[in-house]
PDB file of C-alpha atoms in Angstrom:
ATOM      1  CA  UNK A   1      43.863  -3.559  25.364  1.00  0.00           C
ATOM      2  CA  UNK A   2      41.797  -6.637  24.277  1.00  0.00           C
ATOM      3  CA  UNK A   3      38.279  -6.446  23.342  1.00  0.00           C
ATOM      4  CA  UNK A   4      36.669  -9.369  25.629  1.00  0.00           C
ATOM      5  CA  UNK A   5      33.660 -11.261  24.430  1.00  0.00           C
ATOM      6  CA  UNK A   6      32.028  -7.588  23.225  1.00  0.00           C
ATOM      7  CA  UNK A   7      32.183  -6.007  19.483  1.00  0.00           C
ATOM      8  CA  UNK A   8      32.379  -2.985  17.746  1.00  0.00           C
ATOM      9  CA  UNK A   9      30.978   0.131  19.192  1.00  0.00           C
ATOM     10  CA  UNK A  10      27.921   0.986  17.265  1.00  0.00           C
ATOM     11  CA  UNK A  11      28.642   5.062  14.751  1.00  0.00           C
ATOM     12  CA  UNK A  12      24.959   6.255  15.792  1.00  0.00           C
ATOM     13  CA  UNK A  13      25.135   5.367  20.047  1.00  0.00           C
ATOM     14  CA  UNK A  14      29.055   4.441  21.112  1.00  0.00           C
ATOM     15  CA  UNK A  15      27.629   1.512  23.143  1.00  0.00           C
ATOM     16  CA  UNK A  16      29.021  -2.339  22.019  1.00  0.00           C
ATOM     17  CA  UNK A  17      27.235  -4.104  18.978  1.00  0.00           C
ATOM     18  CA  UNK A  18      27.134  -7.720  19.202  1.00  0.00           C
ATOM     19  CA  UNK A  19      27.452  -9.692  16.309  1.00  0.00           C
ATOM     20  CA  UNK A  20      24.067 -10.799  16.549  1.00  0.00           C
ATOM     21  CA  UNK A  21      22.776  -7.192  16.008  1.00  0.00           C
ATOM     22  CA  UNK A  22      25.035  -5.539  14.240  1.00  0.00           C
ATOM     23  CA  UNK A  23      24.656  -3.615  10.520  1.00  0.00           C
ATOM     24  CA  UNK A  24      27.308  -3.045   9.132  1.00  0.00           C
ATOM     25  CA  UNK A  25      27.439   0.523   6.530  1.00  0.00           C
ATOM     26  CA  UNK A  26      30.854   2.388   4.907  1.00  0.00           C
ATOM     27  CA  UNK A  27      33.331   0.103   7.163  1.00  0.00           C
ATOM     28  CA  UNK A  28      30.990   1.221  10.311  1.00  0.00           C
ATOM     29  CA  UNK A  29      29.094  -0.830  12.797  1.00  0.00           C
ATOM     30  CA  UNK A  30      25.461   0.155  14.067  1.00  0.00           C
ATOM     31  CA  UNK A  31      22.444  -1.766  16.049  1.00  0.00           C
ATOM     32  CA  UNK A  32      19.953  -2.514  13.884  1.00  0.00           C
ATOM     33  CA  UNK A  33      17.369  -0.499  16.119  1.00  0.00           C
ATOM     34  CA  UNK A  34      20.008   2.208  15.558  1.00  0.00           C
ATOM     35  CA  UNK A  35      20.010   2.125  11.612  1.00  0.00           C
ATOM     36  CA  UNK A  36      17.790   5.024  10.923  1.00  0.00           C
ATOM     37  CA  UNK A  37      17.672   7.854   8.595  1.00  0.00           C
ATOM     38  CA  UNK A  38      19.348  11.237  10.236  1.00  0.00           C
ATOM     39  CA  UNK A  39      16.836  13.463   9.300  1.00  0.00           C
ATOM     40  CA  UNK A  40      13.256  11.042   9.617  1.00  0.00           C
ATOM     41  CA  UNK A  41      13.982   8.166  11.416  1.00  0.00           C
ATOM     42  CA  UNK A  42      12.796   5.682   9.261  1.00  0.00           C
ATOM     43  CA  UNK A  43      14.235   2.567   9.721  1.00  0.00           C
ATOM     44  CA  UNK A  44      16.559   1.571   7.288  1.00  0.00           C
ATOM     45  CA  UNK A  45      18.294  -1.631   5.304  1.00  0.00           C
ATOM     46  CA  UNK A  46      20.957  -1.962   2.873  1.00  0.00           C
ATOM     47  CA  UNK A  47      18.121  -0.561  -0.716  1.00  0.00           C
ATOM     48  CA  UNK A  48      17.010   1.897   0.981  1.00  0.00           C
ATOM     49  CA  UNK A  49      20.805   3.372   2.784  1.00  0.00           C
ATOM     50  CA  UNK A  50      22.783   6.615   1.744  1.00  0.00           C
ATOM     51  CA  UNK A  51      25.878   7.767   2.991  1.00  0.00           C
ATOM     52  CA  UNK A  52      27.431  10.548   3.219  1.00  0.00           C
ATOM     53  CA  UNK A  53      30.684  10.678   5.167  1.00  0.00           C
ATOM     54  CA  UNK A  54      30.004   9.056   8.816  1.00  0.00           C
ATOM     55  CA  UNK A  55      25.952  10.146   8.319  1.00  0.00           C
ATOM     56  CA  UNK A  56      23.353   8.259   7.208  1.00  0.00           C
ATOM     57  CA  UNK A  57      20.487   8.866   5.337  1.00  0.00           C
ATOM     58  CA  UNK A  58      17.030   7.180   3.532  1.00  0.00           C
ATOM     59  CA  UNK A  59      17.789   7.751  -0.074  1.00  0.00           C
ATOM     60  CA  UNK A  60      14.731  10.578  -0.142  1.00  0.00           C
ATOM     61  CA  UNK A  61      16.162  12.687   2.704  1.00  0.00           C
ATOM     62  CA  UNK A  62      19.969  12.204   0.761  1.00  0.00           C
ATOM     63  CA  UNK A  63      18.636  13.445  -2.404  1.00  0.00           C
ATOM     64  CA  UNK A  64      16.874  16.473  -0.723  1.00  0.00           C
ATOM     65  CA  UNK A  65      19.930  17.038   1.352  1.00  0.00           C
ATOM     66  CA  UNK A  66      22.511  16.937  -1.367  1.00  0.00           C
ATOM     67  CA  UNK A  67      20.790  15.296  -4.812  1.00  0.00           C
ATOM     68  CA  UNK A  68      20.846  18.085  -7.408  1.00  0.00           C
ATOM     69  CA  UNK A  69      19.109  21.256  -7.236  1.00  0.00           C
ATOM     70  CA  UNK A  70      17.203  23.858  -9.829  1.00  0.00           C
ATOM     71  CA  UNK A  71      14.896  23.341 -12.308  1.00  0.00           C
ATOM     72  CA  UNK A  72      14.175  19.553 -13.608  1.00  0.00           C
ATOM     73  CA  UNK A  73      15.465  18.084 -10.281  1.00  0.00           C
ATOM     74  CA  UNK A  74      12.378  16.720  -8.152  1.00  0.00           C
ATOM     75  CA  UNK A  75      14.314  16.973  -4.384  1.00  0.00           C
ATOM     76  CA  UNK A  76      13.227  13.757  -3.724  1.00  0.00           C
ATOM     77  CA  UNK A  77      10.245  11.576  -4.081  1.00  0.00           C
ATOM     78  CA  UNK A  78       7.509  13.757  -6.486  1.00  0.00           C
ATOM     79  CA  UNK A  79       8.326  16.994  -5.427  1.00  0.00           C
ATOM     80  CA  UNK A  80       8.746  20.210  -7.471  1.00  0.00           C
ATOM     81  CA  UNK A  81      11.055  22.481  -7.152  1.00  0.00           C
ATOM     82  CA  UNK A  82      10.079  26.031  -7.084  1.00  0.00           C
ATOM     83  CA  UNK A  83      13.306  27.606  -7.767  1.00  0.00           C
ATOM     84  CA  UNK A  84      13.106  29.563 -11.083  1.00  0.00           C
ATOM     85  CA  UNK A  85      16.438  29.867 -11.780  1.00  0.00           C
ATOM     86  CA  UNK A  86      16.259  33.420 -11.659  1.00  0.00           C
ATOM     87  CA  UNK A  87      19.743  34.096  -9.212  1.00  0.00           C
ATOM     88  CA  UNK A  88      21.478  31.983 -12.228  1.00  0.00           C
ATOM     89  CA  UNK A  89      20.225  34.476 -14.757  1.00  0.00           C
ATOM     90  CA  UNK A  90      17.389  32.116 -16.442  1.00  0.00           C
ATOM     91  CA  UNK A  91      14.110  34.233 -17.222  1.00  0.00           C
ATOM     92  CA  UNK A  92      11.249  32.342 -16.551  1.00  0.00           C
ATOM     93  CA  UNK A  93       9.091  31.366 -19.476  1.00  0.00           C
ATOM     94  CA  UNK A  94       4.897  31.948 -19.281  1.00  0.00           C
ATOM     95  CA  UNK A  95       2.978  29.330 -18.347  1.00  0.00           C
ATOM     96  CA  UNK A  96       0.959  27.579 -20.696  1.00  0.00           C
ATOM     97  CA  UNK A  97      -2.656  26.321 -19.696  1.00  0.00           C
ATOM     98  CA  UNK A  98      -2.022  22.270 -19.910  1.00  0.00           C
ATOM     99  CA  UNK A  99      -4.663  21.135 -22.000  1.00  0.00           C
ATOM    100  CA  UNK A 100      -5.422  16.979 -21.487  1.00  0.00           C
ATOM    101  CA  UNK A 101      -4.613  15.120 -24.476  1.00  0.00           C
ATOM    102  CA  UNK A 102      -8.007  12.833 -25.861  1.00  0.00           C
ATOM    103  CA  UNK A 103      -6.954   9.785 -23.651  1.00  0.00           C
ATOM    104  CA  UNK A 104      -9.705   6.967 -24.989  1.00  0.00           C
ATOM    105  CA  UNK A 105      -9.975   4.898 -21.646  1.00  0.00           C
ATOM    106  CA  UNK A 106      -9.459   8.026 -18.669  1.00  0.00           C
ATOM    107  CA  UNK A 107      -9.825   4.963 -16.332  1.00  0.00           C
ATOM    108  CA  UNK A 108      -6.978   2.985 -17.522  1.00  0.00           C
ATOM    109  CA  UNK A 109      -4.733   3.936 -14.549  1.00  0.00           C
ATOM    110  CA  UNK A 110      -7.182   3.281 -12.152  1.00  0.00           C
ATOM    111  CA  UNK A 111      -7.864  -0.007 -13.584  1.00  0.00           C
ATOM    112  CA  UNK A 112      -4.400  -1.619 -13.573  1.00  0.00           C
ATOM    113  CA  UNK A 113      -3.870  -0.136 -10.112  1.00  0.00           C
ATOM    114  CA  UNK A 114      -7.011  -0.783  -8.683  1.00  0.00           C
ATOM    115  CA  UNK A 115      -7.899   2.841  -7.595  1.00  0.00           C
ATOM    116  CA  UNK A 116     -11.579   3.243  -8.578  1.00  0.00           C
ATOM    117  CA  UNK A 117     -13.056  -0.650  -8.227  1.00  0.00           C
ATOM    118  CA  UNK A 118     -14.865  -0.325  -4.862  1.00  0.00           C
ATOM    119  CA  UNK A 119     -16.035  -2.959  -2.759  1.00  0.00           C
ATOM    120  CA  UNK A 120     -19.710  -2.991  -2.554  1.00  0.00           C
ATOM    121  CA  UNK A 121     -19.275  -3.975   1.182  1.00  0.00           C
ATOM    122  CA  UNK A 122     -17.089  -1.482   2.505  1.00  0.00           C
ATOM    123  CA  UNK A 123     -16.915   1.110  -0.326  1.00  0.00           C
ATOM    124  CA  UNK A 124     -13.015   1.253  -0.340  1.00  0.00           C
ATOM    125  CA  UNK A 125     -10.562   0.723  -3.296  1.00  0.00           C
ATOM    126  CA  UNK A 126     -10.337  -2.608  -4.134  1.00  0.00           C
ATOM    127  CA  UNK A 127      -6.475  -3.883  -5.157  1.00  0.00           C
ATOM    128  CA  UNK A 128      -5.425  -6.378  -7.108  1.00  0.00           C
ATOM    129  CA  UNK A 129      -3.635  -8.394  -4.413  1.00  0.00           C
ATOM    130  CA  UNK A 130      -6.597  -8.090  -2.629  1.00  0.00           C
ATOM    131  CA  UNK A 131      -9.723  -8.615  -5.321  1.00  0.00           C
ATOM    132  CA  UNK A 132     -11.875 -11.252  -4.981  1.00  0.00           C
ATOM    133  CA  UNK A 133     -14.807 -11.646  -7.759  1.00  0.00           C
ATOM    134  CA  UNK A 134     -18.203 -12.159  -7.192  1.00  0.00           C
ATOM    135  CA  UNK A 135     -21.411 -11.139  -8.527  1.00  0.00           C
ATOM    136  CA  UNK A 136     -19.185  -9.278 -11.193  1.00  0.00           C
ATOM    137  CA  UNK A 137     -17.900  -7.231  -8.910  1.00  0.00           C
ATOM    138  CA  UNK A 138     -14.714  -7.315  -7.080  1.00  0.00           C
ATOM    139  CA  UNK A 139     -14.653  -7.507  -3.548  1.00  0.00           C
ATOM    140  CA  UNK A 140     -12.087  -7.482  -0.671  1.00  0.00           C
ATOM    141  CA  UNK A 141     -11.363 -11.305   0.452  1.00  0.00           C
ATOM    142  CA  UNK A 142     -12.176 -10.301   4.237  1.00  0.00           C
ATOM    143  CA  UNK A 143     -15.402  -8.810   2.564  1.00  0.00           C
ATOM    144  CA  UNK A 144     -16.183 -11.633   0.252  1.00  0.00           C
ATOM    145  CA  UNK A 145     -18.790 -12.979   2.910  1.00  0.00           C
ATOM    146  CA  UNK A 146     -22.491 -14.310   3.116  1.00  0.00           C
ATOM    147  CA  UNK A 147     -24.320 -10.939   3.770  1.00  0.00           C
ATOM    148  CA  UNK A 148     -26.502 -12.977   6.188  1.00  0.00           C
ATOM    149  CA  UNK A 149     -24.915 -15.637   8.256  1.00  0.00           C
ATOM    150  CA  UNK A 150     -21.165 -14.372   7.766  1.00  0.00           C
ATOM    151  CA  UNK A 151     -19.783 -16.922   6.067  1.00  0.00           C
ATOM    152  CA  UNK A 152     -16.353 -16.354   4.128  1.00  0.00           C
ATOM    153  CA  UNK A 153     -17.313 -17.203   0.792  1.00  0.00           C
ATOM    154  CA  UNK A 154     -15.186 -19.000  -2.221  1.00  0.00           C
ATOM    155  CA  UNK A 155     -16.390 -18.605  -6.162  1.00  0.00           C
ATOM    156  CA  UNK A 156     -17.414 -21.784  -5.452  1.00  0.00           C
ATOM    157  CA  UNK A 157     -19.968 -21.500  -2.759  1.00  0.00           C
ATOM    158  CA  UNK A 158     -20.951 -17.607  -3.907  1.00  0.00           C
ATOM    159  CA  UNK A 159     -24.451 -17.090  -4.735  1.00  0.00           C
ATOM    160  CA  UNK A 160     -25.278 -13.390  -6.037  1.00  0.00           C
ATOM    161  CA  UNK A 161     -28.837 -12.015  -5.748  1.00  0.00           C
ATOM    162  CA  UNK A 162     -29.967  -8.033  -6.310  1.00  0.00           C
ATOM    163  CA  UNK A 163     -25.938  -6.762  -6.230  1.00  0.00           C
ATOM    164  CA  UNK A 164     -25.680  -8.532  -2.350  1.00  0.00           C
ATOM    165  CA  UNK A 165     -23.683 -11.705  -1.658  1.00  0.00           C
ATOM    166  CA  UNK A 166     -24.955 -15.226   0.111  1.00  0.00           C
ATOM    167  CA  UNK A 167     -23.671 -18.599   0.656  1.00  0.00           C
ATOM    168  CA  UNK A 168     -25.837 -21.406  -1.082  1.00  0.00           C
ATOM    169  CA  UNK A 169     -27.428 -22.378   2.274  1.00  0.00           C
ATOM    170  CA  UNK A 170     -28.833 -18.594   3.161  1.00  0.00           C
ATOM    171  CA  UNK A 171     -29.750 -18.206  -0.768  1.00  0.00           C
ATOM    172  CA  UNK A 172     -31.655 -20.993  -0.674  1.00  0.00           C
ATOM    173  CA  UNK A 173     -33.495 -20.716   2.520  1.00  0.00           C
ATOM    174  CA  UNK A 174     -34.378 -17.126   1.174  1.00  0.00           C
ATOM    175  CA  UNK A 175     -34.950 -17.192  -2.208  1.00  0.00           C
ATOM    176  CA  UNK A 176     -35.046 -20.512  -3.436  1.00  0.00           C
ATOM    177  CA  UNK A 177     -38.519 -22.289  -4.191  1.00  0.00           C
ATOM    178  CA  UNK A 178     -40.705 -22.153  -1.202  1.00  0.00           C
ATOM    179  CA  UNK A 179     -43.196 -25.388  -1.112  1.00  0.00           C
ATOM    180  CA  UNK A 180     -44.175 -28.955   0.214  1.00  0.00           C
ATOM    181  CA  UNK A 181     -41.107 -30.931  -0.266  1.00  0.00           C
ATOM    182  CA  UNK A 182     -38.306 -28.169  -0.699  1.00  0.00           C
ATOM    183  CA  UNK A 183     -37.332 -27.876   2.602  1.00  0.00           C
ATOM    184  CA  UNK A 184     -39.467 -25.400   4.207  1.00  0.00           C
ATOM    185  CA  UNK A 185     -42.541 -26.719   6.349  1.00  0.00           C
ATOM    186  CA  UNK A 186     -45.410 -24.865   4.198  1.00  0.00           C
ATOM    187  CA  UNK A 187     -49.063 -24.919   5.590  1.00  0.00           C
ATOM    188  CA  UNK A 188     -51.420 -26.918   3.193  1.00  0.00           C
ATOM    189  CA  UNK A 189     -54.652 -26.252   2.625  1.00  0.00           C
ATOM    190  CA  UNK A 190     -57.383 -28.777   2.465  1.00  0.00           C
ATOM    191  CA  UNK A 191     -59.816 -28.272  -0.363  1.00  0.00           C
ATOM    192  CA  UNK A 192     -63.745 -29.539   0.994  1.00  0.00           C
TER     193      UNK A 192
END
């Protein structure tokens, strides 16, 4: 009987996938709203897809599912296995107390990733994609504003005074020189 006008019938829902809409995984057709991982749902794309016969999985719910078990296998992303390997026969050994090796710069990880710079304005982590410098301190660009008027600020335009941030107008009109002639109206008193 001839298919007319309509397309495949999607592996996860049976109904018709236009061509418009349709993912195609293993020879199968699927909506894209109807790629997901069996066992989480996350929504998936042709890096992150396992198969296994006509299921689907994200590759971390495949490897738990049927990635290799026992000692030295994680079961997917950073986990630890607690199987001893005692049903195979393997005594477990004692546990050693870890002792941390002399690292000279502890901070090193937290520097390339950005993990303990703070932003003086909001006090969270401060990444690299999103570090702005100021002041000599690094800042978030939605941050990176005159502490007074609001302002977004450029390194440009940034004026830095006791570890808080201004635009040159609000830095002047509060700290600069205060006086006859430097733009503030001062009082002046008449010697007799």
């Amino acid at each position: 009987m001839p298919n007319w006008g309509g397309g495949a019938k999607c592996s996860a829902c049976e109904k018709t996938v236009y061509h418009a809409e349709e993912i195609q995984c293993n020879g199968r057709s699927f909506h894209k709203t109807c790629f997901i991982c069996m066992v989480c749902r996350k929504g998936l794309d042709s890096t992150t897809v396992a198969a296994h016969e006509s299921e689907i999985y994200c590759k971390t719910c495949y490897g738990k599912k049927y990635g290799p078990k026992g000692y030295g296998y994680g079961q997917g992303a950073g986990a630890l296995s607690s199987d001893t390997g005692e049903h195979l026969g393997i005594q477990p050994q004692e546990s050693k107390p870890h002792r941390p090796t002399a690292n000279s710069n502890p901070n090193k990880f937290a520097q390339k990733f950005g993990g303990s710079e703070r932003c003086p304005r909001c006090s969270k982590a401060v990444y690299a994609a999103e570090k702005v410098m100021g002041g000599g301190k690094p800042w978030h660009k939605t941050c990176f504003r005159c502490a007074l008027c609001g302002k977004s600020l450029e390194s440009t335009t940034v004026t830095d005074k006791d570890g808080e941030i201004y635009c040159k107008v609000c830095y002047a009109k509060n700290f600069g020189p205060k006086g006859m002639g430097l733009g503030n109206l001062g009082a002046v008193e008449e010697k007799q």
